[in-house]
Each structure stands twice: as C-alpha cells, then as structure tokens.
mmCIF file of C-alpha atoms in Angstrom:
data_model
loop_
_atom_site.group_PDB
_atom_site.id
_atom_site.type_symbol
_atom_site.label_atom_id
_atom_site.label_comp_id
_atom_site.label_asym_id
_atom_site.label_seq_id
_atom_site.Cartn_x
_atom_site.Cartn_y
_atom_site.Cartn_z
ATOM 1 C CA UNK I 1 -22.984 -23.335 51.599
ATOM 2 C CA UNK I 2 -19.298 -23.792 50.671
ATOM 3 C CA UNK I 3 -16.918 -21.043 49.662
ATOM 4 C CA UNK I 4 -16.681 -22.396 46.100
ATOM 5 C CA UNK I 5 -20.459 -22.429 45.697
ATOM 6 C CA UNK I 6 -20.793 -18.920 47.110
ATOM 7 C CA UNK I 7 -18.070 -17.749 44.717
ATOM 8 C CA UNK I 8 -19.809 -19.360 41.740
ATOM 9 C CA UNK I 9 -23.096 -17.699 42.661
ATOM 10 C CA UNK I 10 -21.291 -14.397 43.157
ATOM 11 C CA UNK I 11 -19.792 -14.674 39.685
ATOM 12 C CA UNK I 12 -23.213 -15.454 38.190
ATOM 13 C CA UNK I 13 -24.731 -12.460 39.977
ATOM 14 C CA UNK I 14 -21.857 -10.314 38.775
ATOM 15 C CA UNK I 15 -22.534 -11.329 35.164
ATOM 16 C CA UNK I 16 -26.245 -10.737 35.605
ATOM 17 C CA UNK I 17 -25.627 -7.311 37.138
ATOM 18 C CA UNK I 18 -23.404 -6.369 34.197
ATOM 19 C CA UNK I 19 -26.152 -7.370 31.779
ATOM 20 C CA UNK I 20 -28.924 -5.595 33.675
ATOM 21 C CA UNK I 21 -26.876 -2.424 33.932
ATOM 22 C CA UNK I 22 -26.074 -2.391 30.209
ATOM 23 C CA UNK I 23 -27.791 0.336 28.120
ATOM 24 C CA UNK I 24 -31.382 -0.618 27.306
ATOM 25 C CA UNK I 25 -31.386 -3.771 29.422
ATOM 26 C CA UNK I 26 -32.789 -2.320 32.612
ATOM 27 C CA UNK I 27 -36.217 -3.106 33.988
ATOM 28 C CA UNK I 28 -38.909 -1.132 32.210
ATOM 29 C CA UNK I 29 -36.502 0.263 29.618
ATOM 30 C CA UNK I 30 -37.943 0.776 26.188
ATOM 31 C CA UNK I 31 -35.016 -0.451 24.101
ATOM 32 C CA UNK I 32 -35.488 -1.216 20.443
ATOM 33 C CA UNK I 33 -32.374 -2.973 19.182
ATOM 34 C CA UNK I 34 -31.128 -1.054 16.141
ATOM 35 C CA UNK I 35 -30.699 -3.072 12.991
ATOM 36 C CA UNK I 36 -27.221 -3.120 11.447
ATOM 37 C CA UNK I 37 -26.848 -1.622 7.968
ATOM 38 C CA UNK I 38 -25.795 -4.952 6.448
ATOM 39 C CA UNK I 39 -29.134 -6.707 6.099
ATOM 40 C CA UNK I 40 -28.496 -8.938 9.116
ATOM 41 C CA UNK I 41 -29.664 -8.999 12.699
ATOM 42 C CA UNK I 42 -27.198 -7.957 15.393
ATOM 43 C CA UNK I 43 -27.196 -11.527 16.644
ATOM 44 C CA UNK I 44 -26.181 -12.727 13.179
ATOM 45 C CA UNK I 45 -23.460 -10.076 13.080
ATOM 46 C CA UNK I 46 -22.252 -11.135 16.544
ATOM 47 C CA UNK I 47 -22.110 -14.776 15.464
ATOM 48 C CA UNK I 48 -20.246 -13.914 12.270
ATOM 49 C CA UNK I 49 -17.739 -11.685 14.066
ATOM 50 C CA UNK I 50 -17.209 -14.327 16.727
ATOM 51 C CA UNK I 51 -16.614 -16.926 14.015
ATOM 52 C CA UNK I 52 -14.074 -14.742 12.239
ATOM 53 C CA UNK I 53 -12.166 -14.124 15.465
ATOM 54 C CA UNK I 54 -12.290 -17.845 16.257
ATOM 55 C CA UNK I 55 -10.714 -18.571 12.887
ATOM 56 C CA UNK I 56 -8.123 -15.866 13.543
ATOM 57 C CA UNK I 57 -7.442 -17.497 16.910
ATOM 58 C CA UNK I 58 -6.869 -20.869 15.258
ATOM 59 C CA UNK I 59 -4.509 -19.271 12.737
ATOM 60 C CA UNK I 60 -2.737 -17.438 15.564
ATOM 61 C CA UNK I 61 -2.021 -20.738 17.268
ATOM 62 C CA UNK I 62 -0.689 -22.130 13.981
ATOM 63 C CA UNK I 63 1.495 -19.034 13.602
ATOM 64 C CA UNK I 64 2.850 -19.301 17.137
ATOM 65 C CA UNK I 65 3.540 -23.023 16.697
ATOM 66 C CA UNK I 66 5.421 -22.403 13.437
ATOM 67 C CA UNK I 67 7.384 -19.630 15.137
ATOM 68 C CA UNK I 68 8.297 -21.940 18.016
ATOM 69 C CA UNK I 69 9.394 -24.685 15.622
ATOM 70 C CA UNK I 70 11.405 -22.143 13.626
ATOM 71 C CA UNK I 71 13.307 -21.143 16.756
ATOM 72 C CA UNK I 72 13.984 -24.813 17.519
ATOM 73 C CA UNK I 73 15.222 -25.495 13.983
ATOM 74 C CA UNK I 74 17.410 -22.390 14.000
ATOM 75 C CA UNK I 75 19.003 -23.611 17.227
ATOM 76 C CA UNK I 76 19.595 -27.045 15.663
ATOM 77 C CA UNK I 77 21.249 -25.458 12.626
ATOM 78 C CA UNK I 78 23.584 -23.508 14.905
ATOM 79 C CA UNK I 79 24.349 -26.713 16.815
ATOM 80 C CA UNK I 80 25.114 -28.566 13.573
ATOM 81 C CA UNK I 81 27.341 -25.698 12.403
ATOM 82 C CA UNK I 82 29.334 -25.974 15.630
ATOM 83 C CA UNK I 83 29.700 -29.731 15.092
ATOM 84 C CA UNK I 84 30.939 -29.129 11.549
ATOM 85 C CA UNK I 85 33.555 -26.640 12.784
ATOM 86 C CA UNK I 86 34.720 -29.104 15.461
ATOM 87 C CA UNK I 87 34.763 -31.939 12.903
ATOM 88 C CA UNK I 88 36.879 -29.956 10.459
ATOM 89 C CA UNK I 89 39.326 -29.081 13.211
ATOM 90 C CA UNK I 90 39.515 -32.749 14.186
ATOM 91 C CA UNK I 91 40.181 -33.786 10.576
ATOM 92 C CA UNK I 92 42.983 -31.234 10.349
ATOM 93 C CA UNK I 93 44.575 -32.716 13.483
ATOM 94 C CA UNK I 94 44.149 -36.292 12.265
ATOM 95 C CA UNK I 95 45.688 -35.490 8.886
ATOM 96 C CA UNK I 96 48.632 -33.889 10.644
ATOM 97 C CA UNK I 97 49.157 -37.026 12.733
ATOM 98 C CA UNK I 98 48.795 -39.249 9.646
ATOM 99 C CA UNK I 99 51.421 -37.157 7.847
ATOM 100 C CA UNK I 100 53.831 -37.507 10.761
ATOM 101 C CA UNK I 101 53.357 -41.305 10.736
ATOM 102 C CA UNK I 102 54.002 -41.432 6.987
ATOM 103 C CA UNK I 103 57.180 -39.382 7.362
ATOM 104 C CA UNK I 104 58.416 -41.707 10.130
ATOM 105 C CA UNK I 105 57.835 -44.713 7.893
ATOM 106 C CA UNK I 106 59.737 -43.022 5.089
ATOM 107 C CA UNK I 107 62.691 -42.393 7.351
ATOM 108 C CA UNK I 108 62.783 -46.102 8.220
ATOM 109 C CA UNK I 109 63.382 -46.788 4.553
ATOM 110 C CA UNK I 110 60.078 -48.544 4.051
ATOM 111 C CA UNK I 111 61.891 -51.888 3.770
ATOM 112 C CA UNK I 112 60.069 -55.171 4.466
ATOM 113 C CA UNK I 113 60.633 -56.470 8.039
ATOM 114 C CA UNK I 114 62.500 -59.599 6.771
ATOM 115 C CA UNK I 115 65.006 -57.513 4.817
ATOM 116 C CA UNK I 116 65.556 -55.195 7.776
ATOM 117 C CA UNK I 117 66.202 -58.249 10.041
ATOM 118 C CA UNK I 118 68.793 -59.682 7.603
ATOM 119 C CA UNK I 119 70.597 -56.359 7.413
ATOM 120 C CA UNK I 120 70.454 -55.671 11.131
ATOM 121 C CA UNK I 121 73.689 -55.931 13.229
ATOM 122 C CA UNK I 122 71.607 -56.310 16.415
ATOM 123 C CA UNK I 123 68.691 -58.756 15.942
ATOM 124 C CA UNK I 124 67.374 -58.141 19.489
ATOM 125 C CA UNK I 125 67.282 -54.412 18.916
ATOM 126 C CA UNK I 126 65.573 -55.006 15.589
ATOM 127 C CA UNK I 127 62.868 -57.181 17.172
ATOM 128 C CA UNK I 128 62.149 -54.490 19.760
ATOM 129 C CA UNK I 129 61.894 -51.975 16.951
ATOM 130 C CA UNK I 130 59.639 -54.291 14.969
ATOM 131 C CA UNK I 131 57.270 -54.518 17.929
ATOM 132 C CA UNK I 132 57.153 -50.760 18.142
ATOM 133 C CA UNK I 133 56.588 -50.659 14.405
ATOM 134 C CA UNK I 134 53.578 -52.981 14.710
ATOM 135 C CA UNK I 135 52.189 -50.753 17.438
ATOM 136 C CA UNK I 136 52.769 -47.754 15.200
ATOM 137 C CA UNK I 137 51.015 -49.460 12.272
ATOM 138 C CA UNK I 138 48.012 -50.209 14.479
ATOM 139 C CA UNK I 139 47.955 -46.614 15.677
ATOM 140 C CA UNK I 140 48.093 -45.443 12.072
ATOM 141 C CA UNK I 141 45.270 -47.808 11.122
ATOM 142 C CA UNK I 142 43.186 -46.557 14.053
ATOM 143 C CA UNK I 143 43.961 -42.983 13.076
ATOM 144 C CA UNK I 144 42.804 -43.567 9.488
ATOM 145 C CA UNK I 145 39.615 -45.264 10.746
ATOM 146 C CA UNK I 146 38.913 -42.274 12.977
ATOM 147 C CA UNK I 147 39.559 -39.941 10.064
ATOM 148 C CA UNK I 148 37.055 -41.870 7.931
ATOM 149 C CA UNK I 149 34.455 -41.801 10.734
ATOM 150 C CA UNK I 150 34.874 -38.057 11.194
ATOM 151 C CA UNK I 151 34.493 -37.449 7.459
ATOM 152 C CA UNK I 152 31.381 -39.648 7.474
ATOM 153 C CA UNK I 153 30.023 -37.640 10.416
ATOM 154 C CA UNK I 154 30.584 -34.420 8.482
ATOM 155 C CA UNK I 155 28.640 -35.819 5.528
ATOM 156 C CA UNK I 156 25.762 -36.686 7.888
ATOM 157 C CA UNK I 157 25.904 -33.208 9.446
ATOM 158 C CA UNK I 158 25.579 -31.728 5.958
ATOM 159 C CA UNK I 159 22.472 -33.866 5.326
ATOM 160 C CA UNK I 160 21.001 -32.928 8.724
ATOM 161 C CA UNK I 161 21.644 -29.243 8.102
ATOM 162 C CA UNK I 162 19.996 -29.458 4.694
ATOM 163 C CA UNK I 163 16.927 -31.136 6.230
ATOM 164 C CA UNK I 164 16.718 -28.490 8.957
ATOM 165 C CA UNK I 165 16.949 -25.703 6.385
ATOM 166 C CA UNK I 166 14.087 -27.295 4.457
ATOM 167 C CA UNK I 167 11.984 -27.470 7.641
ATOM 168 C CA UNK I 168 12.922 -23.888 8.446
ATOM 169 C CA UNK I 169 11.753 -22.711 5.044
ATOM 170 C CA UNK I 170 8.548 -24.760 5.307
ATOM 171 C CA UNK I 171 7.793 -23.192 8.678
ATOM 172 C CA UNK I 172 8.548 -19.736 7.318
ATOM 173 C CA UNK I 173 5.926 -20.350 4.639
ATOM 174 C CA UNK I 174 3.510 -21.655 7.301
ATOM 175 C CA UNK I 175 4.053 -18.495 9.321
ATOM 176 C CA UNK I 176 3.463 -16.279 6.318
ATOM 177 C CA UNK I 177 0.296 -18.194 5.416
ATOM 178 C CA UNK I 178 -1.018 -18.103 8.969
ATOM 179 C CA UNK I 179 -0.202 -14.405 9.316
ATOM 180 C CA UNK I 180 -2.038 -13.622 6.100
ATOM 181 C CA UNK I 181 -5.050 -15.613 7.283
ATOM 182 C CA UNK I 182 -5.018 -13.883 10.678
ATOM 183 C CA UNK I 183 -4.874 -10.446 9.105
ATOM 184 C CA UNK I 184 -7.660 -11.296 6.665
ATOM 185 C CA UNK I 185 -9.984 -12.636 9.377
ATOM 186 C CA UNK I 186 -9.320 -9.754 11.758
ATOM 187 C CA UNK I 187 -9.778 -7.208 8.971
ATOM 188 C CA UNK I 188 -13.063 -8.817 7.916
ATOM 189 C CA UNK I 189 -14.345 -8.786 11.509
ATOM 190 C CA UNK I 190 -13.239 -5.182 12.052
ATOM 191 C CA UNK I 191 -14.843 -4.067 8.800
ATOM 192 C CA UNK I 192 -18.077 -5.786 9.767
ATOM 193 C CA UNK I 193 -18.064 -4.151 13.185
ATOM 194 C CA UNK I 194 -17.072 -0.757 11.768
ATOM 195 C CA UNK I 195 -20.376 -0.598 9.886
ATOM 196 C CA UNK I 196 -22.241 -0.468 13.181
ATOM 197 C CA UNK I 197 -23.236 2.713 14.945
ATOM 198 C CA UNK I 198 -22.058 3.377 18.516
ATOM 199 C CA UNK I 199 -25.410 2.253 19.901
ATOM 200 C CA UNK I 200 -25.256 -0.937 17.876
ATOM 201 C CA UNK I 201 -21.728 -1.659 19.108
ATOM 202 C CA UNK I 202 -22.941 -1.258 22.686
ATOM 203 C CA UNK I 203 -25.765 -3.677 21.966
ATOM 204 C CA UNK I 204 -23.293 -6.061 20.308
ATOM 205 C CA UNK I 205 -21.173 -6.104 23.464
ATOM 206 C CA UNK I 206 -24.319 -6.723 25.491
ATOM 207 C CA UNK I 207 -25.215 -9.686 23.266
ATOM 208 C CA UNK I 208 -21.715 -11.124 23.802
ATOM 209 C CA UNK I 209 -22.081 -10.795 27.567
ATOM 210 C CA UNK I 210 -25.553 -12.282 27.445
ATOM 211 C CA UNK I 211 -24.342 -15.325 25.466
ATOM 212 C CA UNK I 212 -21.481 -15.835 27.923
ATOM 213 C CA UNK I 213 -23.810 -15.479 30.888
ATOM 214 C CA UNK I 214 -26.218 -18.069 29.480
ATOM 215 C CA UNK I 215 -23.376 -20.506 28.770
ATOM 216 C CA UNK I 216 -21.919 -20.020 32.255
ATOM 217 C CA UNK I 217 -25.294 -20.463 33.922
ATOM 218 C CA UNK I 218 -25.978 -23.645 31.961
ATOM 219 C CA UNK I 219 -22.521 -24.972 32.848
ATOM 220 C CA UNK I 220 -23.006 -24.343 36.562
ATOM 221 C CA UNK I 221 -26.531 -25.783 36.429
ATOM 222 C CA UNK I 222 -25.159 -28.961 34.850
ATOM 223 C CA UNK I 223 -23.368 -29.716 38.093
ATOM 224 C CA UNK I 224 -19.926 -29.399 36.525
ATOM 225 C CA UNK I 225 -18.498 -28.173 39.828
ATOM 226 C CA UNK I 226 -20.590 -30.497 41.977
ATOM 227 C CA UNK I 227 -18.374 -32.389 44.358
ATOM 228 C CA UNK I 228 -15.389 -30.211 43.537
ATOM 229 C CA UNK I 229 -12.802 -30.811 46.206
ATOM 230 C CA UNK I 230 -11.472 -27.281 46.108
ATOM 231 C CA UNK I 231 -7.883 -28.483 46.563
ATOM 232 C CA UNK I 232 -5.453 -25.807 47.634
ATOM 233 C CA UNK I 233 -3.425 -24.274 44.854
ATOM 234 C CA UNK I 234 0.343 -24.603 44.731
ATOM 235 C CA UNK I 235 2.623 -21.672 45.443
ATOM 236 C CA UNK I 236 3.495 -21.527 41.738
ATOM 237 C CA UNK I 237 -0.207 -21.585 40.866
ATOM 238 C CA UNK I 238 -0.852 -18.726 43.255
ATOM 239 C CA UNK I 239 1.876 -16.642 41.600
ATOM 240 C CA UNK I 240 0.471 -17.456 38.142
ATOM 241 C CA UNK I 241 -2.985 -16.272 39.227
ATOM 242 C CA UNK I 242 -1.493 -13.139 40.748
ATOM 243 C CA UNK I 243 0.281 -12.311 37.485
ATOM 244 C CA UNK I 244 -2.734 -13.029 35.261
ATOM 245 C CA UNK I 245 -5.173 -10.958 37.320
ATOM 246 C CA UNK I 246 -2.703 -8.058 37.340
ATOM 247 C CA UNK I 247 -2.988 -7.941 33.519
ATOM 248 C CA UNK I 248 -6.755 -7.345 33.516
ATOM 249 C CA UNK I 249 -7.577 -4.379 31.286
ATOM 250 C CA UNK I 250 -4.615 -4.853 28.905
ATOM 251 C CA UNK I 251 -5.421 -5.247 25.226
ATOM 252 C CA UNK I 252 -5.474 -8.455 23.214
ATOM 253 C CA UNK I 253 -2.982 -8.438 20.334
ATOM 254 C CA UNK I 254 -2.371 -11.603 18.351
ATOM 255 C CA UNK I 255 1.088 -13.055 18.842
ATOM 256 C CA UNK I 256 1.756 -10.844 21.889
ATOM 257 C CA UNK I 257 3.370 -12.174 25.070
ATOM 258 C CA UNK I 258 3.383 -8.967 27.111
ATOM 259 C CA UNK I 259 4.225 -6.952 28.956
ATOM 260 C CA UNK I 260 1.595 -4.495 27.634
ATOM 261 C CA UNK I 261 -0.482 -6.719 25.322
ATOM 262 C CA UNK I 262 -1.250 -10.443 25.143
ATOM 263 C CA UNK I 263 -2.947 -13.108 23.124
ATOM 264 C CA UNK I 264 -4.643 -15.922 25.030
ATOM 265 C CA UNK I 265 -1.723 -18.340 25.263
ATOM 266 C CA UNK I 266 0.757 -15.482 25.573
ATOM 267 C CA UNK I 267 -0.997 -14.549 28.817
ATOM 268 C CA UNK I 268 -1.043 -18.084 30.238
ATOM 269 C CA UNK I 269 2.544 -18.899 29.248
ATOM 270 C CA UNK I 270 3.842 -15.649 30.752
ATOM 271 C CA UNK I 271 1.809 -16.161 33.924
ATOM 272 C CA UNK I 272 3.470 -19.520 34.483
ATOM 273 C CA UNK I 273 6.899 -18.272 33.432
ATOM 274 C CA UNK I 274 6.576 -15.606 36.118
ATOM 275 C CA UNK I 275 5.665 -18.413 38.518
ATOM 276 C CA UNK I 276 8.932 -20.158 37.664
ATOM 277 C CA UNK I 277 7.653 -22.776 35.239
ATOM 278 C CA UNK I 278 8.266 -22.639 31.483
ATOM 279 C CA UNK I 279 5.342 -24.122 29.540
ATOM 280 C CA UNK I 280 4.647 -24.401 25.787
ATOM 281 C CA UNK I 281 3.737 -21.185 23.984
ATOM 282 C CA UNK I 282 0.502 -22.173 22.235
ATOM 283 C CA UNK I 283 -2.837 -23.420 23.543
ATOM 284 C CA UNK I 284 -2.584 -26.529 21.363
ATOM 285 C CA UNK I 285 0.802 -27.368 22.867
ATOM 286 C CA UNK I 286 -0.429 -26.500 26.363
ATOM 287 C CA UNK I 287 -3.131 -29.121 25.851
ATOM 288 C CA UNK I 288 -0.350 -31.736 26.139
ATOM 289 C CA UNK I 289 0.301 -30.836 29.768
ATOM 290 C CA UNK I 290 -0.995 -33.104 32.539
ATOM 291 C CA UNK I 291 -4.782 -33.243 32.407
ATOM 292 C CA UNK I 292 -7.013 -33.055 35.479
ATOM 293 C CA UNK I 293 -10.749 -33.491 35.927
ATOM 294 C CA UNK I 294 -12.897 -30.364 36.103
ATOM 295 C CA UNK I 295 -13.976 -31.287 39.622
ATOM 296 C CA UNK I 296 -10.300 -31.411 40.657
ATOM 297 C CA UNK I 297 -9.148 -28.157 39.057
ATOM 298 C CA UNK I 298 -7.561 -25.532 41.235
ATOM 299 C CA UNK I 299 -6.432 -21.908 40.753
ATOM 300 C CA UNK I 300 -3.541 -21.734 38.322
ATOM 301 C CA UNK I 301 -4.755 -24.606 36.138
ATOM 302 C CA UNK I 302 -5.331 -23.869 32.466
ATOM 303 C CA UNK I 303 -8.653 -24.471 30.741
ATOM 304 C CA UNK I 304 -8.380 -25.272 27.029
ATOM 305 C CA UNK I 305 -11.401 -24.361 24.922
ATOM 306 C CA UNK I 306 -13.037 -25.515 21.670
ATOM 307 C CA UNK I 307 -12.441 -28.728 19.736
ATOM 308 C CA UNK I 308 -9.364 -27.322 18.012
ATOM 309 C CA UNK I 309 -7.841 -26.121 21.327
ATOM 310 C CA UNK I 310 -7.675 -22.609 19.878
ATOM 311 C CA UNK I 311 -8.268 -20.740 23.143
ATOM 312 C CA UNK I 312 -7.025 -20.960 26.719
ATOM 313 C CA UNK I 313 -7.730 -19.222 30.017
ATOM 314 C CA UNK I 314 -6.220 -19.406 33.485
ATOM 315 C CA UNK I 315 -8.528 -20.652 36.224
ATOM 316 C CA UNK I 316 -8.649 -18.337 39.247
ATOM 317 C CA UNK I 317 -11.171 -20.274 41.329
ATOM 318 C CA UNK I 318 -14.898 -20.080 42.061
ATOM 319 C CA UNK I 319 -15.850 -20.952 38.491
ATOM 320 C CA UNK I 320 -13.959 -18.073 36.890
ATOM 321 C CA UNK I 321 -11.020 -17.584 34.527
ATOM 322 C CA UNK I 322 -8.801 -14.716 33.449
ATOM 323 C CA UNK I 323 -8.224 -14.693 29.691
ATOM 324 C CA UNK I 324 -7.362 -12.537 26.695
ATOM 325 C CA UNK I 325 -10.535 -12.964 24.579
ATOM 326 C CA UNK I 326 -9.895 -11.598 21.081
ATOM 327 C CA UNK I 327 -8.829 -8.514 19.113
ATOM 328 C CA UNK I 328 -10.828 -5.493 20.191
ATOM 329 C CA UNK I 329 -11.232 -6.820 23.720
ATOM 330 C CA UNK I 330 -9.067 -6.625 26.842
ATOM 331 C CA UNK I 331 -7.789 -9.204 29.313
ATOM 332 C CA UNK I 332 -10.766 -9.847 31.556
ATOM 333 C CA UNK I 333 -12.480 -12.077 34.099
ATOM 334 C CA UNK I 334 -15.023 -14.521 32.646
ATOM 335 C CA UNK I 335 -16.996 -17.592 33.573
ATOM 336 C CA UNK I 336 -14.995 -20.791 33.173
ATOM 337 C CA UNK I 337 -17.986 -22.361 31.431
ATOM 338 C CA UNK I 338 -18.705 -19.447 29.108
ATOM 339 C CA UNK I 339 -17.036 -21.346 26.237
ATOM 340 C CA UNK I 340 -16.972 -25.060 25.342
ATOM 341 C CA UNK I 341 -14.304 -26.724 27.521
ATOM 342 C CA UNK I 342 -12.009 -29.256 25.860
ATOM 343 C CA UNK I 343 -9.714 -30.033 28.797
ATOM 344 C CA UNK I 344 -8.174 -28.775 32.027
ATOM 345 C CA UNK I 345 -4.392 -29.058 32.383
ATOM 346 C CA UNK I 346 -1.992 -28.481 35.265
ATOM 347 C CA UNK I 347 1.400 -26.972 34.386
ATOM 348 C CA UNK I 348 3.065 -27.948 37.680
ATOM 349 C CA UNK I 349 1.694 -31.478 38.003
#
C-alpha cells in the first residue's frame, strides 16, 4: 500500500474518529437531536447557514477583486499624473526654445532671403548664413511639431485620467455593495445560529463534520486519487505548506490576509508570498493560474471549489487541504474532496 493511500485512509479515519467522539455520536449513546426554536430541523438550519456563508464568500471575492482593481487604478492615476507633470515641464522648455528662435529671427530683420542677398556685401557669407537659416527654420518647425505632439499627449492623459477616475468610482461602489452584502449574509447566518442552544450548536458542528466526511469518503471512493503519481513538491510549495499549516487554529475573518486572521484566499496568497511567489489575491483570480489534473496535484497546489470559484484551499498531500472555512470557524485541516472541486492550479508552474 503506497504512502499516499495510507495517508488518505489515515485522514478518513481521523474524520471518522472526530465524528464518533463528538457528543452523542458514540456507540450506544442515547442522543436525541434537539430541535431548533425556528421551526426547522438542524439539518435545514445547517444548510441555510452554509448557504448564507457561501453567498458571503462569493461577495468577499467580489470585494477583494474590486479592492485589487482599485489599487491598480490608483497606481495608474499616479502614473498619469507624473506624465502630466513631465509633459508640462517639456512644454515649458519647448516654448522657451521657440521664443529664442523667434527672437533670433527678429534680430535678422525678418527680410526675405532675396532682399538680404541683394543688400549683402559678401554673397558667399550670405549663402552660408542662408544655409544656417534653413537649418534653423527646420529646427523651429520640428520644435513646433514636438510642442503640438506634447500638447496632444497631455489631452490624451487628461482623457485617460478621467476614465481611470470613473473606473475607480465604479469599483468603490462595487466594494461598498459587496461589503454590504457580506455583512448582511454574515449577520443573517449569525442570527440564525444565535437562536440555537449550546447543545444544538455542538450538534450543528457535528452535522457539518459528518457532511464533510461523507463528501470526502465519496470522493476517495470515486477513485479520484487512483493512479496519482505523487510527484515531489517544489521547494516553494514546501514553504507554502509549512506556512499554511502553521496558521491552523487562527480565525477566519473576511478580507483578512494575516498575520492573525485570514479569509480563504488571504491564506493561500500569503502562503505563496511567504514562499517567494506573488499570486492573485482572490480565489477567482487564482483560478487563472496554471491548471493541473487532480491525479497530478502535489503539496502546495491550490484547489478551487464551487462553480463560482468562491473558495480555495492549499493542498498538503494525502488527500487533505488546509483552508480558512468561513466566519465562526478557524483555519483547519480538511479533506480535499469535502467540497465540490472546480479546478487544481499550480502557482509555480
């Protein structure tokens, strides 16, 4: 039996042990699941709470994406402002040079070349001067063309800045909308859970673990890891795993990137940043990283979950992930197949 298979079985046994040791789940225990005071079964409450936190997770990703885009747009506005300053300085210099050329022409009397030749005592000297004059006229023409181009550039910068400000404001509104939605969903879930007694909350946690255990067992039984090569992780992947596992027990907080609290993609992005690789901030953006087959995944890879890519965990090997689940829960070890997998990506591919 291979190491990977033994690890997968060990994880399954670990989940089963956690369930069997939960209050009221032991052999021979007479446990009557208390009914919640909301006219619903605990399973219905669990499903509703899970749905609310899923929606909050989706909104969190939208919030983080808008925040990332806002930072990018702010940087572009600063860049444009610097270009405008440089352009204005260039125009000032060009105008100064144009003024000097105009003054030189004035000093020459501004007479037509034929008149100057007729009045000249030294035709050869005049012709040399006329050649220099033509060169000066070309330089002046070039200078005026450059001045026009710079002014045109400044007009374009103004348009670009205006467009970036509009995007910035749109993203600010997106952030506000997403934040409001997050707060509403989390509040609704917390209010629903707050109506439960301590014993009911313990049973609710047990139901969550049971659902995860069933999903993980079904995933392993499907042969998802059958034929897995178990390729060695990279040094960066090893460091990412080391960081992520060191965060186990820290609380989930939406929008958090550490060091004391994390959301799901905050944990994975920081793990890889610690490993020396900067990756996108949100799970939806992380989905764009290089994809690998499940059978080829190795420790350090990221597993993206759900159709909307609203959750992500870091694979640690042997069919397990470390992830930040949701508000009210801590960073923890879980089965890689305990949630619907959308894709596996490799940050250092």
